[in-house]
């Protein structure tokens, strides 16, 4: 078989031969995993569903990691089994970010940042007990459903498939969050020539990784990926949904003194591709110190 032909997994099937199977699957969709952002949930028909692949694209520092981790947390809160995979964040930073979010929800006057929790600064003095309680809250709410996967640089999508596959037999809903698509490489079904070709250049590699993850979504999970804006043309064809994160000037957007102290700033989530619903803007407020997002009034 020539390389251009590619491996044949199964022959084409007529619609008549698959009608019963497809109709059964249409009537047995798994529940959606809500994102915690009502406007976005409405755009997604209730939230993230099995077979969907949602891309968050934007420049460095805009909050892609924070938003993807927020979505992972909310999916885990809804009892979905979640894998959060990253080649850059280790477990201590992930827990520090989630603890900061919990702390600021439980203690609205707190100005403790996730950086202070991560570096250990917040573990001494008056904030120690509050931070300990915040970590305990995170463990209690999502500890059994949120799974962390520290990836190696340029790790294959095969490792992500294994991580998600371990959860399929035990959970009705599985969500895979891949933070930083640039750090992964394509597996291409184990074909060395196709893998080498796909990974030859960055745009080609990004496209191959995106389609590998799309196939993984179709096997039984929802997938969220983050990437830089410059790779939109390579990644977006594989995505069910595609949103670009854009920072706004804070002038004219009311922010409290505490929010300013935590580095809060307005961000628009611009949904550019949506295979089942409308596109548009989800207005957000990124509270950087608390590593979280909330919807704001348009």
PDB file of C-alpha atoms in Angstrom:
ATOM      1  CA  UNK A   1       0.000   0.000   0.000  1.00  0.00           C
ATOM      2  CA  UNK A   2       1.407   3.382  -0.916  1.00  0.00           C
ATOM      3  CA  UNK A   3       1.849   6.146   1.668  1.00  0.00           C
ATOM      4  CA  UNK A   4      -0.683   8.333  -0.152  1.00  0.00           C
ATOM      5  CA  UNK A   5      -3.362   5.685   0.228  1.00  0.00           C
ATOM      6  CA  UNK A   6      -2.887   5.354   3.987  1.00  0.00           C
ATOM      7  CA  UNK A   7      -4.041   2.393   6.073  1.00  0.00           C
ATOM      8  CA  UNK A   8      -7.593   1.203   5.461  1.00  0.00           C
ATOM      9  CA  UNK A   9      -9.438   0.716   8.750  1.00  0.00           C
ATOM     10  CA  UNK A  10     -12.843  -0.216   7.325  1.00  0.00           C
ATOM     11  CA  UNK A  11     -14.606  -0.059   3.970  1.00  0.00           C
ATOM     12  CA  UNK A  12     -17.230   2.612   3.224  1.00  0.00           C
ATOM     13  CA  UNK A  13     -20.707   1.727   4.485  1.00  0.00           C
ATOM     14  CA  UNK A  14     -24.089   2.620   3.060  1.00  0.00           C
ATOM     15  CA  UNK A  15     -26.422   4.750   5.139  1.00  0.00           C
ATOM     16  CA  UNK A  16     -29.013   1.959   5.079  1.00  0.00           C
ATOM     17  CA  UNK A  17     -26.589  -0.480   6.691  1.00  0.00           C
ATOM     18  CA  UNK A  18     -25.826   1.841   9.583  1.00  0.00           C
ATOM     19  CA  UNK A  19     -29.222   3.515  10.068  1.00  0.00           C
ATOM     20  CA  UNK A  20     -30.260   1.503  13.143  1.00  0.00           C
ATOM     21  CA  UNK A  21     -26.890   1.921  14.841  1.00  0.00           C
ATOM     22  CA  UNK A  22     -26.706   5.659  14.170  1.00  0.00           C
ATOM     23  CA  UNK A  23     -30.303   6.258  15.280  1.00  0.00           C
ATOM     24  CA  UNK A  24     -29.648   4.384  18.536  1.00  0.00           C
ATOM     25  CA  UNK A  25     -26.549   6.459  19.218  1.00  0.00           C
ATOM     26  CA  UNK A  26     -28.384   9.713  18.479  1.00  0.00           C
ATOM     27  CA  UNK A  27     -30.984   8.827  21.071  1.00  0.00           C
ATOM     28  CA  UNK A  28     -28.463   7.839  23.726  1.00  0.00           C
ATOM     29  CA  UNK A  29     -26.178  10.853  23.935  1.00  0.00           C
ATOM     30  CA  UNK A  30     -24.322  11.219  27.214  1.00  0.00           C
ATOM     31  CA  UNK A  31     -25.181  14.229  29.375  1.00  0.00           C
ATOM     32  CA  UNK A  32     -23.236  17.435  28.798  1.00  0.00           C
ATOM     33  CA  UNK A  33     -20.441  18.503  31.138  1.00  0.00           C
ATOM     34  CA  UNK A  34     -21.156  22.153  31.970  1.00  0.00           C
ATOM     35  CA  UNK A  35     -18.358  24.702  31.644  1.00  0.00           C
ATOM     36  CA  UNK A  36     -19.597  26.925  34.446  1.00  0.00           C
ATOM     37  CA  UNK A  37     -19.993  29.791  31.952  1.00  0.00           C
ATOM     38  CA  UNK A  38     -23.732  30.093  31.133  1.00  0.00           C
ATOM     39  CA  UNK A  39     -23.314  31.952  27.827  1.00  0.00           C
ATOM     40  CA  UNK A  40     -20.751  29.437  26.587  1.00  0.00           C
ATOM     41  CA  UNK A  41     -22.905  26.518  27.751  1.00  0.00           C
ATOM     42  CA  UNK A  42     -25.824  27.845  25.720  1.00  0.00           C
ATOM     43  CA  UNK A  43     -23.598  28.088  22.650  1.00  0.00           C
ATOM     44  CA  UNK A  44     -22.483  24.474  23.190  1.00  0.00           C
ATOM     45  CA  UNK A  45     -25.974  23.099  23.675  1.00  0.00           C
ATOM     46  CA  UNK A  46     -25.561  22.620  27.413  1.00  0.00           C
ATOM     47  CA  UNK A  47     -21.823  22.086  27.670  1.00  0.00           C
ATOM     48  CA  UNK A  48     -19.149  19.677  26.500  1.00  0.00           C
ATOM     49  CA  UNK A  49     -20.317  16.364  25.075  1.00  0.00           C
ATOM     50  CA  UNK A  50     -18.653  13.157  23.982  1.00  0.00           C
ATOM     51  CA  UNK A  51     -17.227  13.531  20.487  1.00  0.00           C
ATOM     52  CA  UNK A  52     -16.699  17.289  20.757  1.00  0.00           C
ATOM     53  CA  UNK A  53     -13.311  18.964  20.429  1.00  0.00           C
ATOM     54  CA  UNK A  54     -13.055  22.531  21.691  1.00  0.00           C
ATOM     55  CA  UNK A  55     -10.042  24.742  20.974  1.00  0.00           C
ATOM     56  CA  UNK A  56      -8.948  27.780  22.999  1.00  0.00           C
ATOM     57  CA  UNK A  57      -6.486  29.874  21.003  1.00  0.00           C
ATOM     58  CA  UNK A  58      -4.793  33.106  21.968  1.00  0.00           C
ATOM     59  CA  UNK A  59      -1.519  34.921  22.611  1.00  0.00           C
ATOM     60  CA  UNK A  60       0.815  34.074  25.476  1.00  0.00           C
ATOM     61  CA  UNK A  61      -0.356  35.381  28.841  1.00  0.00           C
ATOM     62  CA  UNK A  62      -4.001  35.823  27.852  1.00  0.00           C
ATOM     63  CA  UNK A  63      -5.143  33.081  30.259  1.00  0.00           C
ATOM     64  CA  UNK A  64      -5.533  29.973  28.079  1.00  0.00           C
ATOM     65  CA  UNK A  65      -4.136  27.669  30.759  1.00  0.00           C
ATOM     66  CA  UNK A  66      -6.246  29.265  33.495  1.00  0.00           C
ATOM     67  CA  UNK A  67      -9.421  28.948  31.435  1.00  0.00           C
ATOM     68  CA  UNK A  68      -8.712  25.362  30.383  1.00  0.00           C
ATOM     69  CA  UNK A  69      -8.062  24.424  34.023  1.00  0.00           C
ATOM     70  CA  UNK A  70     -11.289  26.172  35.056  1.00  0.00           C
ATOM     71  CA  UNK A  71     -13.193  24.119  32.457  1.00  0.00           C
ATOM     72  CA  UNK A  72     -11.466  20.959  33.693  1.00  0.00           C
ATOM     73  CA  UNK A  73     -12.452  21.754  37.280  1.00  0.00           C
ATOM     74  CA  UNK A  74     -16.085  22.434  36.379  1.00  0.00           C
ATOM     75  CA  UNK A  75     -16.344  19.222  34.369  1.00  0.00           C
ATOM     76  CA  UNK A  76     -14.934  17.283  37.325  1.00  0.00           C
ATOM     77  CA  UNK A  77     -17.451  19.005  39.628  1.00  0.00           C
ATOM     78  CA  UNK A  78     -20.211  17.580  37.406  1.00  0.00           C
ATOM     79  CA  UNK A  79     -18.757  14.078  38.030  1.00  0.00           C
ATOM     80  CA  UNK A  80     -17.090  13.692  34.646  1.00  0.00           C
ATOM     81  CA  UNK A  81     -13.719  11.940  34.729  1.00  0.00           C
ATOM     82  CA  UNK A  82     -11.184  14.563  33.630  1.00  0.00           C
ATOM     83  CA  UNK A  83      -7.568  14.257  32.511  1.00  0.00           C
ATOM     84  CA  UNK A  84      -5.628  17.535  32.569  1.00  0.00           C
ATOM     85  CA  UNK A  85      -2.463  17.021  30.493  1.00  0.00           C
ATOM     86  CA  UNK A  86       0.343  19.565  30.329  1.00  0.00           C
ATOM     87  CA  UNK A  87       4.049  19.501  29.551  1.00  0.00           C
ATOM     88  CA  UNK A  88       4.683  22.762  31.408  1.00  0.00           C
ATOM     89  CA  UNK A  89       2.550  22.665  34.581  1.00  0.00           C
ATOM     90  CA  UNK A  90       3.467  20.269  37.347  1.00  0.00           C
ATOM     91  CA  UNK A  91       1.096  19.018  40.010  1.00  0.00           C
ATOM     92  CA  UNK A  92       2.069  21.663  42.579  1.00  0.00           C
ATOM     93  CA  UNK A  93       1.190  24.559  40.259  1.00  0.00           C
ATOM     94  CA  UNK A  94      -2.114  22.959  39.258  1.00  0.00           C
ATOM     95  CA  UNK A  95      -3.112  22.500  42.896  1.00  0.00           C
ATOM     96  CA  UNK A  96      -1.977  26.052  43.741  1.00  0.00           C
ATOM     97  CA  UNK A  97      -4.144  27.467  40.954  1.00  0.00           C
ATOM     98  CA  UNK A  98      -7.190  25.455  42.019  1.00  0.00           C
ATOM     99  CA  UNK A  99      -6.628  26.331  45.689  1.00  0.00           C
ATOM    100  CA  UNK A 100      -6.452  30.040  44.818  1.00  0.00           C
ATOM    101  CA  UNK A 101      -9.760  29.741  42.989  1.00  0.00           C
ATOM    102  CA  UNK A 102     -11.379  28.006  45.968  1.00  0.00           C
ATOM    103  CA  UNK A 103      -9.899  30.518  48.410  1.00  0.00           C
ATOM    104  CA  UNK A 104     -11.287  33.503  46.559  1.00  0.00           C
ATOM    105  CA  UNK A 105     -14.720  31.941  46.304  1.00  0.00           C
ATOM    106  CA  UNK A 106     -14.804  31.108  50.023  1.00  0.00           C
ATOM    107  CA  UNK A 107     -13.066  34.307  51.205  1.00  0.00           C
ATOM    108  CA  UNK A 108     -14.179  37.160  48.909  1.00  0.00           C
ATOM    109  CA  UNK A 109     -11.895  39.681  50.655  1.00  0.00           C
ATOM    110  CA  UNK A 110      -8.739  37.608  50.239  1.00  0.00           C
ATOM    111  CA  UNK A 111      -5.904  39.026  48.139  1.00  0.00           C
ATOM    112  CA  UNK A 112      -3.706  35.902  48.304  1.00  0.00           C
ATOM    113  CA  UNK A 113      -2.556  34.897  44.810  1.00  0.00           C
ATOM    114  CA  UNK A 114      -1.877  31.458  43.412  1.00  0.00           C
ATOM    115  CA  UNK A 115       1.768  32.490  43.026  1.00  0.00           C
ATOM    116  CA  UNK A 116       2.011  33.032  46.779  1.00  0.00           C
ATOM    117  CA  UNK A 117       0.459  29.620  47.363  1.00  0.00           C
ATOM    118  CA  UNK A 118       2.724  27.921  44.817  1.00  0.00           C
ATOM    119  CA  UNK A 119       5.963  29.432  46.161  1.00  0.00           C
ATOM    120  CA  UNK A 120       5.038  28.682  49.771  1.00  0.00           C
ATOM    121  CA  UNK A 121       4.739  32.313  50.836  1.00  0.00           C
ATOM    122  CA  UNK A 122       1.084  31.872  51.776  1.00  0.00           C
ATOM    123  CA  UNK A 123       1.796  28.829  53.927  1.00  0.00           C
ATOM    124  CA  UNK A 124       3.071  30.950  56.826  1.00  0.00           C
ATOM    125  CA  UNK A 125       1.298  33.435  59.040  1.00  0.00           C
ATOM    126  CA  UNK A 126      -2.398  34.244  59.043  1.00  0.00           C
ATOM    127  CA  UNK A 127      -3.119  32.749  55.608  1.00  0.00           C
ATOM    128  CA  UNK A 128      -1.847  29.234  56.350  1.00  0.00           C
ATOM    129  CA  UNK A 129      -5.117  27.848  57.709  1.00  0.00           C
ATOM    130  CA  UNK A 130      -7.158  29.431  54.913  1.00  0.00           C
ATOM    131  CA  UNK A 131      -4.896  27.978  52.237  1.00  0.00           C
ATOM    132  CA  UNK A 132      -4.998  24.546  53.890  1.00  0.00           C
ATOM    133  CA  UNK A 133      -8.788  24.668  53.905  1.00  0.00           C
ATOM    134  CA  UNK A 134      -8.803  25.727  50.237  1.00  0.00           C
ATOM    135  CA  UNK A 135      -6.641  22.746  49.245  1.00  0.00           C
ATOM    136  CA  UNK A 136      -8.908  20.440  51.250  1.00  0.00           C
ATOM    137  CA  UNK A 137     -11.956  21.937  49.507  1.00  0.00           C
ATOM    138  CA  UNK A 138     -10.473  21.221  46.078  1.00  0.00           C
ATOM    139  CA  UNK A 139      -9.633  17.635  47.048  1.00  0.00           C
ATOM    140  CA  UNK A 140     -13.116  17.082  48.447  1.00  0.00           C
ATOM    141  CA  UNK A 141     -14.931  18.484  45.414  1.00  0.00           C
ATOM    142  CA  UNK A 142     -12.888  17.094  42.509  1.00  0.00           C
ATOM    143  CA  UNK A 143     -10.195  14.879  44.014  1.00  0.00           C
ATOM    144  CA  UNK A 144     -11.684  11.620  42.760  1.00  0.00           C
ATOM    145  CA  UNK A 145     -12.573  12.905  39.282  1.00  0.00           C
ATOM    146  CA  UNK A 146      -9.719  15.218  38.272  1.00  0.00           C
ATOM    147  CA  UNK A 147      -6.607  13.368  37.064  1.00  0.00           C
ATOM    148  CA  UNK A 148      -3.307  15.130  36.320  1.00  0.00           C
ATOM    149  CA  UNK A 149      -0.949  13.985  33.574  1.00  0.00           C
ATOM    150  CA  UNK A 150       2.503  15.584  33.493  1.00  0.00           C
ATOM    151  CA  UNK A 151       3.606  15.050  29.893  1.00  0.00           C
ATOM    152  CA  UNK A 152       7.116  14.870  28.523  1.00  0.00           C
ATOM    153  CA  UNK A 153       8.079  17.419  25.849  1.00  0.00           C
ATOM    154  CA  UNK A 154       6.839  16.238  22.431  1.00  0.00           C
ATOM    155  CA  UNK A 155       5.045  13.315  24.000  1.00  0.00           C
ATOM    156  CA  UNK A 156       2.995  11.242  21.571  1.00  0.00           C
ATOM    157  CA  UNK A 157      -0.792  11.405  21.394  1.00  0.00           C
ATOM    158  CA  UNK A 158      -0.664   7.682  22.145  1.00  0.00           C
ATOM    159  CA  UNK A 159       0.089   8.537  25.787  1.00  0.00           C
ATOM    160  CA  UNK A 160      -2.969  10.781  25.895  1.00  0.00           C
ATOM    161  CA  UNK A 161      -5.070   7.986  24.402  1.00  0.00           C
ATOM    162  CA  UNK A 162      -3.904   5.638  27.151  1.00  0.00           C
ATOM    163  CA  UNK A 163      -4.626   8.226  29.859  1.00  0.00           C
ATOM    164  CA  UNK A 164      -8.192   8.725  28.626  1.00  0.00           C
ATOM    165  CA  UNK A 165      -8.704   5.030  27.899  1.00  0.00           C
ATOM    166  CA  UNK A 166      -8.030   4.101  31.514  1.00  0.00           C
ATOM    167  CA  UNK A 167     -11.141   6.055  32.502  1.00  0.00           C
ATOM    168  CA  UNK A 168     -13.596   4.932  29.821  1.00  0.00           C
ATOM    169  CA  UNK A 169     -14.583   1.680  31.490  1.00  0.00           C
ATOM    170  CA  UNK A 170     -15.275   3.319  34.850  1.00  0.00           C
ATOM    171  CA  UNK A 171     -17.020   6.577  33.956  1.00  0.00           C
ATOM    172  CA  UNK A 172     -19.958   7.601  31.786  1.00  0.00           C
ATOM    173  CA  UNK A 173     -18.294  10.874  30.754  1.00  0.00           C
ATOM    174  CA  UNK A 174     -14.600  11.526  30.094  1.00  0.00           C
ATOM    175  CA  UNK A 175     -13.048  14.919  29.343  1.00  0.00           C
ATOM    176  CA  UNK A 176      -9.443  15.286  28.147  1.00  0.00           C
ATOM    177  CA  UNK A 177      -7.842  18.733  28.498  1.00  0.00           C
ATOM    178  CA  UNK A 178      -4.560  19.223  26.619  1.00  0.00           C
ATOM    179  CA  UNK A 179      -2.844  22.431  27.664  1.00  0.00           C
ATOM    180  CA  UNK A 180      -0.309  23.560  25.072  1.00  0.00           C
ATOM    181  CA  UNK A 181      -0.859  21.556  21.895  1.00  0.00           C
ATOM    182  CA  UNK A 182       2.555  22.701  20.653  1.00  0.00           C
ATOM    183  CA  UNK A 183       4.262  20.409  23.178  1.00  0.00           C
ATOM    184  CA  UNK A 184       2.829  17.179  21.713  1.00  0.00           C
ATOM    185  CA  UNK A 185       3.557  15.100  18.622  1.00  0.00           C
ATOM    186  CA  UNK A 186       1.432  12.897  16.404  1.00  0.00           C
ATOM    187  CA  UNK A 187       1.304   9.130  16.705  1.00  0.00           C
ATOM    188  CA  UNK A 188      -0.411   8.556  13.341  1.00  0.00           C
ATOM    189  CA  UNK A 189      -1.566   5.045  14.125  1.00  0.00           C
ATOM    190  CA  UNK A 190       1.946   3.697  14.621  1.00  0.00           C
ATOM    191  CA  UNK A 191       2.979   4.229  10.989  1.00  0.00           C
ATOM    192  CA  UNK A 192       6.597   5.522  11.238  1.00  0.00           C
ATOM    193  CA  UNK A 193       6.597   7.152   7.778  1.00  0.00           C
ATOM    194  CA  UNK A 194       3.335   9.009   8.376  1.00  0.00           C
ATOM    195  CA  UNK A 195       4.485  10.072  11.860  1.00  0.00           C
ATOM    196  CA  UNK A 196       7.786  11.396  10.531  1.00  0.00           C
ATOM    197  CA  UNK A 197       6.023  13.276   7.739  1.00  0.00           C
ATOM    198  CA  UNK A 198       3.426  14.786  10.076  1.00  0.00           C
ATOM    199  CA  UNK A 199       6.072  15.958  12.533  1.00  0.00           C
ATOM    200  CA  UNK A 200       8.404  17.406   9.887  1.00  0.00           C
ATOM    201  CA  UNK A 201       7.256  21.012  10.387  1.00  0.00           C
ATOM    202  CA  UNK A 202       5.352  22.816  13.117  1.00  0.00           C
ATOM    203  CA  UNK A 203       2.134  23.555  11.132  1.00  0.00           C
ATOM    204  CA  UNK A 204       2.051  19.982   9.822  1.00  0.00           C
ATOM    205  CA  UNK A 205       2.714  18.555  13.276  1.00  0.00           C
ATOM    206  CA  UNK A 206       0.019  20.721  14.882  1.00  0.00           C
ATOM    207  CA  UNK A 207      -2.553  19.621  12.311  1.00  0.00           C
ATOM    208  CA  UNK A 208      -1.644  15.960  12.778  1.00  0.00           C
ATOM    209  CA  UNK A 209      -1.876  16.203  16.580  1.00  0.00           C
ATOM    210  CA  UNK A 210      -5.243  17.968  16.332  1.00  0.00           C
ATOM    211  CA  UNK A 211      -6.730  15.287  14.079  1.00  0.00           C
ATOM    212  CA  UNK A 212      -5.335  12.509  16.273  1.00  0.00           C
ATOM    213  CA  UNK A 213      -7.115  14.069  19.250  1.00  0.00           C
ATOM    214  CA  UNK A 214     -10.273  14.512  17.183  1.00  0.00           C
ATOM    215  CA  UNK A 215     -10.274  10.767  16.526  1.00  0.00           C
ATOM    216  CA  UNK A 216      -9.796  10.219  20.245  1.00  0.00           C
ATOM    217  CA  UNK A 217     -12.832  12.408  20.970  1.00  0.00           C
ATOM    218  CA  UNK A 218     -14.918  10.398  18.537  1.00  0.00           C
ATOM    219  CA  UNK A 219     -13.966   7.218  20.385  1.00  0.00           C
ATOM    220  CA  UNK A 220     -15.644   8.393  23.564  1.00  0.00           C
ATOM    221  CA  UNK A 221     -14.673  11.653  25.239  1.00  0.00           C
ATOM    222  CA  UNK A 222     -14.785  15.429  24.988  1.00  0.00           C
ATOM    223  CA  UNK A 223     -11.454  17.121  24.254  1.00  0.00           C
ATOM    224  CA  UNK A 224     -10.304  20.663  25.079  1.00  0.00           C
ATOM    225  CA  UNK A 225      -7.017  21.952  23.653  1.00  0.00           C
ATOM    226  CA  UNK A 226      -5.115  25.224  23.980  1.00  0.00           C
ATOM    227  CA  UNK A 227      -2.748  26.681  21.417  1.00  0.00           C
ATOM    228  CA  UNK A 228      -1.228  29.935  20.230  1.00  0.00           C
ATOM    229  CA  UNK A 229      -3.247  32.114  17.849  1.00  0.00           C
ATOM    230  CA  UNK A 230      -0.704  31.630  15.071  1.00  0.00           C
ATOM    231  CA  UNK A 231      -1.716  27.992  14.612  1.00  0.00           C
ATOM    232  CA  UNK A 232      -5.415  28.616  14.003  1.00  0.00           C
ATOM    233  CA  UNK A 233      -5.199  27.625  10.327  1.00  0.00           C
ATOM    234  CA  UNK A 234      -3.477  24.331  11.216  1.00  0.00           C
ATOM    235  CA  UNK A 235      -5.654  23.343  14.178  1.00  0.00           C
ATOM    236  CA  UNK A 236      -9.141  24.699  13.472  1.00  0.00           C
ATOM    237  CA  UNK A 237     -10.128  22.185  10.746  1.00  0.00           C
ATOM    238  CA  UNK A 238     -10.070  19.408  13.363  1.00  0.00           C
ATOM    239  CA  UNK A 239     -12.070  21.358  15.939  1.00  0.00           C
ATOM    240  CA  UNK A 240     -15.809  21.170  16.593  1.00  0.00           C
ATOM    241  CA  UNK A 241     -15.597  24.533  18.326  1.00  0.00           C
ATOM    242  CA  UNK A 242     -12.941  27.190  18.096  1.00  0.00           C
ATOM    243  CA  UNK A 243     -12.665  30.294  20.259  1.00  0.00           C
ATOM    244  CA  UNK A 244     -10.026  33.002  20.253  1.00  0.00           C
ATOM    245  CA  UNK A 245      -9.201  34.803  23.495  1.00  0.00           C
ATOM    246  CA  UNK A 246      -8.720  38.545  23.136  1.00  0.00           C
ATOM    247  CA  UNK A 247      -7.642  40.968  25.821  1.00  0.00           C
ATOM    248  CA  UNK A 248      -9.444  44.300  26.164  1.00  0.00           C
ATOM    249  CA  UNK A 249      -8.499  47.672  27.541  1.00  0.00           C
ATOM    250  CA  UNK A 250      -9.805  47.825  31.110  1.00  0.00           C
ATOM    251  CA  UNK A 251     -10.963  51.417  30.766  1.00  0.00           C
ATOM    252  CA  UNK A 252     -14.747  51.545  30.895  1.00  0.00           C
ATOM    253  CA  UNK A 253     -14.971  48.063  32.502  1.00  0.00           C
ATOM    254  CA  UNK A 254     -15.736  48.429  36.243  1.00  0.00           C
ATOM    255  CA  UNK A 255     -13.313  46.560  38.497  1.00  0.00           C
ATOM    256  CA  UNK A 256     -13.230  46.552  42.294  1.00  0.00           C
ATOM    257  CA  UNK A 257     -10.090  47.522  44.202  1.00  0.00           C
ATOM    258  CA  UNK A 258      -9.598  43.900  45.196  1.00  0.00           C
ATOM    259  CA  UNK A 259      -9.990  42.734  41.590  1.00  0.00           C
ATOM    260  CA  UNK A 260      -7.364  45.238  40.476  1.00  0.00           C
ATOM    261  CA  UNK A 261      -4.990  43.991  43.190  1.00  0.00           C
ATOM    262  CA  UNK A 262      -5.409  40.459  41.823  1.00  0.00           C
ATOM    263  CA  UNK A 263      -4.610  41.510  38.262  1.00  0.00           C
ATOM    264  CA  UNK A 264      -8.188  41.221  36.985  1.00  0.00           C
ATOM    265  CA  UNK A 265      -8.753  42.258  33.394  1.00  0.00           C
ATOM    266  CA  UNK A 266     -11.518  41.885  30.800  1.00  0.00           C
ATOM    267  CA  UNK A 267     -11.154  39.227  28.108  1.00  0.00           C
ATOM    268  CA  UNK A 268     -13.468  38.371  25.232  1.00  0.00           C
ATOM    269  CA  UNK A 269     -13.859  34.729  24.230  1.00  0.00           C
ATOM    270  CA  UNK A 270     -14.646  35.049  20.524  1.00  0.00           C
ATOM    271  CA  UNK A 271     -16.314  31.854  19.268  1.00  0.00           C
ATOM    272  CA  UNK A 272     -15.455  31.644  15.566  1.00  0.00           C
ATOM    273  CA  UNK A 273     -16.496  28.081  14.764  1.00  0.00           C
ATOM    274  CA  UNK A 274     -19.393  26.151  16.245  1.00  0.00           C
ATOM    275  CA  UNK A 275     -20.628  23.020  14.513  1.00  0.00           C
ATOM    276  CA  UNK A 276     -23.956  22.848  16.375  1.00  0.00           C
ATOM    277  CA  UNK A 277     -24.830  26.375  17.423  1.00  0.00           C
ATOM    278  CA  UNK A 278     -24.186  30.049  17.069  1.00  0.00           C
ATOM    279  CA  UNK A 279     -20.925  31.942  17.154  1.00  0.00           C
ATOM    280  CA  UNK A 280     -20.376  35.179  19.018  1.00  0.00           C
ATOM    281  CA  UNK A 281     -18.621  36.683  22.012  1.00  0.00           C
ATOM    282  CA  UNK A 282     -18.545  35.411  25.586  1.00  0.00           C
ATOM    283  CA  UNK A 283     -17.502  38.388  27.755  1.00  0.00           C
ATOM    284  CA  UNK A 284     -15.209  37.251  30.573  1.00  0.00           C
ATOM    285  CA  UNK A 285     -13.224  38.664  33.458  1.00  0.00           C
ATOM    286  CA  UNK A 286      -9.851  37.002  34.029  1.00  0.00           C
ATOM    287  CA  UNK A 287      -8.835  37.206  37.677  1.00  0.00           C
ATOM    288  CA  UNK A 288      -5.185  36.312  37.203  1.00  0.00           C
ATOM    289  CA  UNK A 289      -4.193  36.076  40.872  1.00  0.00           C
ATOM    290  CA  UNK A 290      -7.071  33.692  41.548  1.00  0.00           C
ATOM    291  CA  UNK A 291      -6.360  31.779  38.312  1.00  0.00           C
ATOM    292  CA  UNK A 292     -10.009  31.830  37.324  1.00  0.00           C
ATOM    293  CA  UNK A 293     -12.568  33.322  34.968  1.00  0.00           C
ATOM    294  CA  UNK A 294     -16.092  34.586  35.398  1.00  0.00           C
ATOM    295  CA  UNK A 295     -18.594  35.986  32.932  1.00  0.00           C
ATOM    296  CA  UNK A 296     -19.020  39.742  32.964  1.00  0.00           C
ATOM    297  CA  UNK A 297     -21.813  41.966  31.706  1.00  0.00           C
ATOM    298  CA  UNK A 298     -21.326  42.713  27.973  1.00  0.00           C
TER     299      UNK A 298
END
